[in-house]
Short mmCIF file of C-alpha atoms in Angstrom, two decimals:
data_model
loop_
_atom_site.label_atom_id
_atom_site.label_comp_id
_atom_site.label_asym_id
_atom_site.label_seq_id
_atom_site.Cartn_x
_atom_site.Cartn_y
_atom_site.Cartn_z
CA UNK A 1 -9.43 153.89 20.58
CA UNK A 2 -7.36 155.10 23.55
CA UNK A 3 -3.79 155.61 22.26
CA UNK A 4 -2.43 154.51 25.65
CA UNK A 5 -3.57 150.95 24.92
CA UNK A 6 -1.20 150.82 21.95
CA UNK A 7 1.78 151.69 24.15
CA UNK A 8 0.73 149.04 26.64
CA UNK A 9 0.70 146.63 23.69
CA UNK A 10 4.29 147.60 22.79
CA UNK A 11 5.38 145.89 25.99
CA UNK A 12 3.47 142.69 25.21
CA UNK A 13 4.96 142.89 21.69
CA UNK A 14 8.50 142.95 23.12
CA UNK A 15 7.71 140.01 25.38
CA UNK A 16 6.16 138.10 22.48
CA UNK A 17 9.15 138.71 20.21
CA UNK A 18 11.49 137.17 22.78
CA UNK A 19 9.14 134.29 23.55
CA UNK A 20 8.63 133.22 19.94
CA UNK A 21 11.83 134.29 18.15
CA UNK A 22 13.85 132.00 20.39
CA UNK A 23 12.53 129.01 18.43
CA UNK A 24 14.71 130.10 15.52
CA UNK A 25 17.65 131.07 17.73
CA UNK A 26 18.01 127.81 19.66
CA UNK A 27 20.46 126.18 17.20
CA UNK A 28 22.70 129.28 17.39
CA UNK A 29 22.45 129.41 21.17
CA UNK A 30 23.27 125.71 21.45
CA UNK A 31 26.41 126.15 19.32
CA UNK A 32 27.45 129.33 21.13
CA UNK A 33 27.04 127.94 24.65
CA UNK A 34 28.32 124.45 23.91
CA UNK A 35 25.14 122.55 24.79
CA UNK A 36 22.84 120.25 22.84
CA UNK A 37 19.71 121.50 21.12
CA UNK A 38 17.62 119.72 23.76
CA UNK A 39 19.52 121.47 26.56
CA UNK A 40 19.04 124.80 24.78
CA UNK A 41 15.31 124.01 24.84
CA UNK A 42 15.47 124.00 28.63
CA UNK A 43 15.88 127.78 28.40
CA UNK A 44 12.31 127.90 27.10
CA UNK A 45 11.14 125.64 29.91
CA UNK A 46 12.77 127.86 32.55
CA UNK A 47 11.17 131.00 31.09
CA UNK A 48 7.74 129.41 30.84
CA UNK A 49 7.76 127.99 34.37
CA UNK A 50 9.01 131.26 35.89
CA UNK A 51 6.28 133.14 34.03
CA UNK A 52 3.52 130.68 34.92
CA UNK A 53 4.27 130.57 38.65
CA UNK A 54 5.80 134.01 39.10
CA UNK A 55 3.03 136.08 37.49
CA UNK A 56 0.26 135.33 40.03
CA UNK A 57 2.63 135.77 43.00
CA UNK A 58 4.00 139.09 41.77
CA UNK A 59 0.53 140.29 40.76
CA UNK A 60 -0.72 139.56 44.28
CA UNK A 61 2.24 141.40 45.84
CA UNK A 62 1.88 144.48 43.63
CA UNK A 63 -1.91 144.56 43.29
CA UNK A 64 -2.35 147.86 45.15
CA UNK A 65 0.81 149.55 43.84
CA UNK A 66 0.71 152.43 41.35
CA UNK A 67 0.22 150.69 37.99
CA UNK A 68 2.22 153.23 35.98
CA UNK A 69 5.20 152.63 38.22
CA UNK A 70 4.73 148.85 38.21
CA UNK A 71 4.47 148.67 34.41
CA UNK A 72 7.44 150.97 33.83
CA UNK A 73 9.61 149.05 36.28
CA UNK A 74 8.55 145.68 34.83
CA UNK A 75 9.37 146.82 31.28
CA UNK A 76 12.75 148.19 32.36
CA UNK A 77 13.65 145.02 34.27
CA UNK A 78 12.65 143.01 31.21
CA UNK A 79 15.00 145.17 29.11
CA UNK A 80 17.80 144.72 31.63
CA UNK A 81 17.27 140.96 31.45
CA UNK A 82 17.44 141.09 27.64
CA UNK A 83 20.70 143.07 27.74
CA UNK A 84 22.05 140.60 30.32
CA UNK A 85 21.15 137.77 27.94
CA UNK A 86 22.93 139.51 25.05
CA UNK A 87 26.11 139.82 27.16
CA UNK A 88 25.87 136.45 28.92
CA UNK A 89 29.03 134.34 29.12
CA UNK A 90 27.52 130.88 29.26
CA UNK A 91 24.50 128.66 29.39
CA UNK A 92 23.60 129.17 33.06
CA UNK A 93 24.25 132.92 32.81
CA UNK A 94 21.75 133.05 29.93
CA UNK A 95 19.34 130.87 31.90
CA UNK A 96 19.39 133.32 34.84
CA UNK A 97 18.80 136.26 32.50
CA UNK A 98 15.76 134.57 30.94
CA UNK A 99 14.29 133.76 34.36
CA UNK A 100 14.55 137.45 35.30
CA UNK A 101 12.86 138.34 32.01
CA UNK A 102 10.10 135.80 32.67
CA UNK A 103 9.23 137.21 36.09
CA UNK A 104 9.04 140.76 34.75
CA UNK A 105 7.14 139.60 31.63
CA UNK A 106 4.49 137.85 33.70
CA UNK A 107 4.02 140.85 35.96
CA UNK A 108 3.87 143.23 32.99
CA UNK A 109 1.27 141.23 31.07
CA UNK A 110 -1.04 140.78 34.06
CA UNK A 111 -0.77 144.44 35.08
CA UNK A 112 -1.17 145.71 31.49
CA UNK A 113 -4.47 143.88 31.04
CA UNK A 114 -5.78 145.15 34.38
CA UNK A 115 -4.69 148.69 33.49
CA UNK A 116 -6.31 148.50 30.06
CA UNK A 117 -9.61 147.61 31.73
CA UNK A 118 -9.20 150.38 34.31
CA UNK A 119 -8.68 153.18 31.75
CA UNK A 120 -11.49 151.98 29.44
CA UNK A 121 -15.24 152.41 29.68
CA UNK A 122 -17.31 149.38 30.63
CA UNK A 123 -18.47 148.75 27.05
CA UNK A 124 -14.90 148.86 25.70
CA UNK A 125 -13.13 146.62 28.21
CA UNK A 126 -13.08 143.52 26.03
CA UNK A 127 -11.67 145.60 23.18
CA UNK A 128 -8.98 146.98 25.49
CA UNK A 129 -7.84 143.48 26.42
CA UNK A 130 -7.85 142.44 22.75
CA UNK A 131 -5.58 145.39 21.85
CA UNK A 132 -3.07 144.51 24.56
CA UNK A 133 -3.12 140.81 23.73
CA UNK A 134 -2.83 141.89 20.10
CA UNK A 135 0.73 142.95 20.89
CA UNK A 136 1.57 139.27 21.37
CA UNK A 137 -0.22 138.35 18.15
CA UNK A 138 1.75 140.98 16.22
CA UNK A 139 4.92 139.63 17.78
CA UNK A 140 4.10 136.16 16.48
CA UNK A 141 3.22 137.53 13.05
CA UNK A 142 6.09 139.95 12.52
CA UNK A 143 8.32 140.25 15.59
CA UNK A 144 9.44 136.62 15.71
CA UNK A 145 10.45 136.57 12.01
CA UNK A 146 12.23 139.91 12.53
CA UNK A 147 14.08 138.46 15.52
CA UNK A 148 15.01 135.41 13.45
CA UNK A 149 16.23 137.65 10.62
CA UNK A 150 18.38 139.77 12.94
CA UNK A 151 19.67 136.58 14.58
CA UNK A 152 20.68 135.31 11.15
CA UNK A 153 22.43 138.58 10.26
CA UNK A 154 24.21 139.54 13.50
CA UNK A 155 23.67 136.55 15.79
CA UNK A 156 21.29 135.73 18.62
CA UNK A 157 22.85 138.36 20.90
CA UNK A 158 21.78 141.08 18.49
CA UNK A 159 18.21 139.81 18.62
CA UNK A 160 18.22 140.29 22.40
CA UNK A 161 19.47 143.87 22.01
CA UNK A 162 16.46 144.53 19.74
CA UNK A 163 14.11 143.07 22.37
CA UNK A 164 15.68 145.29 25.04
CA UNK A 165 15.10 148.35 22.85
CA UNK A 166 11.39 147.55 22.50
CA UNK A 167 11.15 147.21 26.28
CA UNK A 168 12.74 150.62 26.85
CA UNK A 169 10.38 152.24 24.33
CA UNK A 170 7.41 150.69 26.13
CA UNK A 171 8.68 151.83 29.55
CA UNK A 172 9.20 155.43 28.42
CA UNK A 173 5.84 155.65 26.68
CA UNK A 174 3.96 154.22 29.65
CA UNK A 175 5.62 156.63 32.08
CA UNK A 176 4.75 159.62 29.90
CA UNK A 177 1.22 158.66 28.85
CA UNK A 178 -0.37 156.75 31.72
CA UNK A 179 -1.85 158.71 34.62
CA UNK A 180 -0.37 158.24 38.07
CA UNK A 181 -2.48 156.90 40.91
CA UNK A 182 -4.13 153.94 39.16
CA UNK A 183 -4.32 151.18 41.72
CA UNK A 184 -6.06 147.81 41.82
CA UNK A 185 -7.88 145.96 44.54
CA UNK A 186 -5.89 143.72 46.84
CA UNK A 187 -6.40 140.09 45.81
CA UNK A 188 -4.43 137.64 47.96
CA UNK A 189 -2.65 134.78 46.24
CA UNK A 190 -5.01 132.32 47.95
CA UNK A 191 -8.01 134.04 46.35
CA UNK A 192 -6.34 133.99 42.94
CA UNK A 193 -5.60 130.27 43.17
CA UNK A 194 -9.10 129.52 44.54
CA UNK A 195 -10.51 130.48 41.13
CA UNK A 196 -9.28 127.10 39.89
CA UNK A 197 -12.19 125.55 41.80
CA UNK A 198 -14.88 127.35 39.78
CA UNK A 199 -16.97 124.69 38.00
CA UNK A 200 -15.75 124.15 34.44
CA UNK A 201 -12.48 126.03 34.93
CA UNK A 202 -10.25 122.99 35.71
CA UNK A 203 -11.25 121.24 32.47
CA UNK A 204 -10.76 124.44 30.47
CA UNK A 205 -7.30 125.02 31.95
CA UNK A 206 -6.28 121.42 31.30
CA UNK A 207 -7.52 121.79 27.70
CA UNK A 208 -5.37 124.90 27.25
CA UNK A 209 -2.38 123.08 28.71
CA UNK A 210 -2.76 120.05 26.44
CA UNK A 211 -3.35 122.19 23.35
CA UNK A 212 -0.30 124.39 23.97
CA UNK A 213 1.88 121.40 24.91
CA UNK A 214 1.19 119.83 21.52
CA UNK A 215 1.80 123.03 19.58
CA UNK A 216 5.05 123.91 21.32
CA UNK A 217 6.41 120.40 20.95
CA UNK A 218 6.75 121.43 17.30
CA UNK A 219 7.07 125.22 17.11
CA UNK A 220 9.97 125.54 19.57
CA UNK A 221 12.08 123.29 17.34
CA UNK A 222 10.78 124.69 14.04
CA UNK A 223 14.28 125.68 12.91
CA UNK A 224 15.57 122.13 13.30
CA UNK A 225 12.43 120.75 11.64
CA UNK A 226 12.79 123.14 8.70
CA UNK A 227 16.44 122.37 8.03
CA UNK A 228 16.89 118.76 9.10
CA UNK A 229 13.54 117.17 8.24
CA UNK A 230 12.21 119.33 5.41
CA UNK A 231 15.69 120.04 4.05
CA UNK A 232 15.29 123.80 3.51
CA UNK A 233 18.23 126.19 4.05
CA UNK A 234 18.53 127.98 7.40
CA UNK A 235 18.05 131.30 5.61
CA UNK A 236 14.39 130.35 5.05
CA UNK A 237 13.59 129.90 8.76
CA UNK A 238 12.45 133.56 9.14
CA UNK A 239 10.14 133.02 6.15
CA UNK A 240 8.68 129.93 7.82
CA UNK A 241 8.04 131.92 11.01
CA UNK A 242 6.52 134.75 8.97
CA UNK A 243 4.17 132.27 7.27
CA UNK A 244 3.12 130.89 10.65
CA UNK A 245 2.78 134.38 12.11
CA UNK A 246 0.62 135.82 9.34
CA UNK A 247 -1.65 132.80 9.66
CA UNK A 248 -1.75 133.35 13.43
CA UNK A 249 -2.69 137.03 13.08
CA UNK A 250 -5.56 136.17 10.74
CA UNK A 251 -6.60 133.20 12.87
CA UNK A 252 -6.74 135.32 16.03
CA UNK A 253 -9.34 137.61 14.42
CA UNK A 254 -11.21 134.76 12.75
CA UNK A 255 -11.34 132.76 15.99
CA UNK A 256 -13.17 135.55 17.76
CA UNK A 257 -15.64 136.01 14.92
CA UNK A 258 -16.29 132.28 14.59
CA UNK A 259 -16.81 132.06 18.33
CA UNK A 260 -19.44 134.79 18.17
CA UNK A 261 -21.25 133.11 15.27
CA UNK A 262 -20.88 129.40 16.03
CA UNK A 263 -20.28 129.42 19.78
CA UNK A 264 -17.05 129.06 21.71
CA UNK A 265 -17.36 125.29 22.25
CA UNK A 266 -17.82 124.50 18.55
CA UNK A 267 -14.93 126.77 17.57
CA UNK A 268 -12.66 125.25 20.22
CA UNK A 269 -13.42 121.71 19.05
CA UNK A 270 -12.85 122.66 15.42
CA UNK A 271 -9.48 124.25 16.22
CA UNK A 272 -8.37 121.22 18.24
CA UNK A 273 -9.30 118.73 15.50
CA UNK A 274 -7.62 120.73 12.72
CA UNK A 275 -4.52 121.42 14.80
CA UNK A 276 -3.98 117.71 15.45
CA UNK A 277 -4.50 116.87 11.77
CA UNK A 278 -2.08 119.57 10.62
CA UNK A 279 0.66 118.46 13.01
CA UNK A 280 0.28 114.89 11.80
CA UNK A 281 0.55 116.28 8.27
CA UNK A 282 3.76 118.16 9.08
CA UNK A 283 5.42 114.87 10.02
CA UNK A 284 4.38 113.44 6.66
CA UNK A 285 5.72 116.26 4.47
CA UNK A 286 9.26 114.87 4.34
CA UNK A 287 7.96 111.72 2.62
CA UNK A 288 6.52 113.65 -0.34
CA UNK A 289 8.33 114.04 -3.69
CA UNK A 290 11.18 116.52 -3.36
CA UNK A 291 9.54 119.12 -5.61
CA UNK A 292 6.44 119.21 -3.37
CA UNK A 293 8.12 119.30 0.05
CA UNK A 294 8.84 123.04 0.29
CA UNK A 295 5.51 124.41 -1.02
CA UNK A 296 3.41 121.91 0.97
CA UNK A 297 5.38 122.64 4.14
CA UNK A 298 4.86 126.40 3.82
CA UNK A 299 1.15 125.90 3.14
CA UNK A 300 0.74 123.64 6.17
CA UNK A 301 2.65 126.06 8.41
CA UNK A 302 0.45 128.96 7.32
CA UNK A 303 -2.79 127.05 7.92
CA UNK A 304 -1.46 125.68 11.21
CA UNK A 305 -0.68 129.21 12.40
CA UNK A 306 -4.25 130.21 11.53
CA UNK A 307 -5.77 127.24 13.37
CA UNK A 308 -3.43 127.43 16.37
CA UNK A 309 -4.30 131.07 17.14
CA UNK A 310 -7.98 130.62 16.33
CA UNK A 311 -8.21 128.56 19.52
CA UNK A 312 -7.28 131.34 21.96
CA UNK A 313 -10.18 133.84 21.58
CA UNK A 314 -12.96 131.24 21.96
CA UNK A 315 -11.13 129.64 24.88
CA UNK A 316 -10.98 133.02 26.64
CA UNK A 317 -14.65 133.58 25.82
CA UNK A 318 -15.49 130.15 27.22
CA UNK A 319 -13.68 130.91 30.48
CA UNK A 320 -15.38 134.29 30.80
CA UNK A 321 -18.73 132.57 30.30
CA UNK A 322 -17.97 130.16 33.14
CA UNK A 323 -17.39 133.00 35.60
CA UNK A 324 -17.98 136.56 34.31
CA UNK A 325 -17.49 138.07 37.77
CA UNK A 326 -14.02 136.51 38.10
CA UNK A 327 -12.78 137.45 34.61
CA UNK A 328 -9.29 138.73 35.58
CA UNK A 329 -8.64 135.69 37.75
CA UNK A 330 -9.66 133.00 35.28
CA UNK A 331 -7.85 134.73 32.41
CA UNK A 332 -4.65 134.95 34.47
CA UNK A 333 -4.97 131.25 35.31
CA UNK A 334 -5.41 130.52 31.61
CA UNK A 335 -2.21 132.47 30.90
CA UNK A 336 -0.40 130.31 33.47
CA UNK A 337 -1.81 127.16 31.85
CA UNK A 338 -0.58 128.46 28.49
CA UNK A 339 2.97 128.95 29.75
CA UNK A 340 2.94 125.58 31.50
CA UNK A 341 1.99 124.14 28.11
CA UNK A 342 4.96 125.92 26.52
CA UNK A 343 7.22 124.40 29.18
CA UNK A 344 5.78 120.92 28.74
CA UNK A 345 5.92 121.14 24.95
CA UNK A 346 9.57 122.19 25.04
CA UNK A 347 10.34 119.26 27.34
CA UNK A 348 8.44 116.75 25.19
CA UNK A 349 10.09 118.08 22.03
CA UNK A 350 13.49 117.70 23.67
CA UNK A 351 12.71 114.09 24.56
CA UNK A 352 11.70 113.44 20.94
CA UNK A 353 15.00 114.85 19.67
CA UNK A 354 16.92 112.70 22.16
CA UNK A 355 15.11 109.42 21.56
CA UNK A 356 13.62 109.65 18.04
CA UNK A 357 14.03 111.95 15.05
CA UNK A 358 13.11 115.57 14.36
CA UNK A 359 10.55 114.31 11.85
CA UNK A 360 8.62 112.68 14.71
CA UNK A 361 7.86 116.03 16.36
CA UNK A 362 4.64 116.56 14.41
CA UNK A 363 2.82 113.32 15.06
CA UNK A 364 3.89 113.17 18.72
CA UNK A 365 2.83 116.79 19.24
CA UNK A 366 -0.48 116.01 17.55
CA UNK A 367 -1.33 113.44 20.21
CA UNK A 368 -1.82 116.21 22.81
CA UNK A 369 -4.66 118.03 21.01
CA UNK A 370 -6.25 114.61 20.49
CA UNK A 371 -6.20 114.20 24.28
CA UNK A 372 -7.62 117.73 24.61
CA UNK A 373 -10.42 116.79 22.22
CA UNK A 374 -11.34 113.72 24.27
CA UNK A 375 -11.34 115.81 27.44
CA UNK A 376 -13.47 118.56 25.88
CA UNK A 377 -16.05 116.15 24.47
CA UNK A 378 -16.30 113.92 27.54
CA UNK A 379 -16.43 116.73 30.12
CA UNK A 380 -19.49 118.56 28.81
CA UNK A 381 -19.61 122.10 30.29
CA UNK A 382 -23.24 121.79 31.28
CA UNK A 383 -22.67 118.56 33.13
CA UNK A 384 -19.66 119.95 35.00
CA UNK A 385 -21.45 123.17 35.92
CA UNK A 386 -24.41 121.17 37.25
CA UNK A 387 -22.07 119.03 39.30
CA UNK A 388 -20.46 122.15 40.72
CA UNK A 389 -23.82 123.67 41.63
CA UNK A 390 -24.83 120.45 43.39
CA UNK A 391 -21.61 120.59 45.39
CA UNK A 392 -22.17 124.23 46.32
CA UNK A 393 -25.73 123.43 47.34
#
């Protein structure tokens, strides 16, 4: 394997740590900045929206620029944003820092995947993308719990200093190891957005959005769920995230293998059904006998992490199958749908906390994968592709 791919993955690891560790830091941030937990959740919404809409615009603007320079600059700006966040003096100051981080994160991720493909042989391109995306998976598995642990020991500002350090390491490694002169083809923003019209892609993107909305309705407020609903001490939140993350790392690998053996559609449907059932189950844990609550909760979180991340590889495979010649475009659109789901899930979770109880997060979040299941079953890929071909004809 090309060692340069690993250093590209360090950047996606840093981005993933910040994106997922914040779920455990929100209660601290809310107390520190004097806002409610729901308002602290808006920081996640701002990051997700800036990433979803900023990434395609910035990728279009920098498409022909030297990729080594673009990646290094994006990683450094991300680190600057993390340091800004660690030194921020209030809620809106922190919000501005996270928006800056989101823009640079979106540009870095899109450029890193394109660079991984460019420096790999044709028969190793899929593996290159999996290594880079694997940085995010490792962040979920180990980086987010580490961020939560550091946040518990030295506060949320210390966690942002750690994220900044990872960004600097990625920037230095990329500058030293990547060759200069790698440039991509110019793809206007209009062409990137036009990929939405490829038959089958709209349904797939909406499925991703619904699935991620449901999951992030719960995971963003996992700290509050762990302490207020399940009744576990705050010191166990990193362990909860570690349980979810290990399950996610295993599920990411298993999802790809199951997709190859059973087909992407069957694997997607299975992940959606199980994810909904597990979220409903999480809302029911608090009603169990006290002695069972903790062990059952940890078991459900582990299995949910497995199922949640088993969805992503077959969904990417499904999108690639819809339009192999437009792979970078449809995958970037899927990334935007993913971040829009994070934003929507954070918003829905905030509404639940305002108008219901933290224990309601699971069953309300579970309604979104149910909607995704209905959409996936009703909009059969073959039927939609045929409709698209008839339109093109």
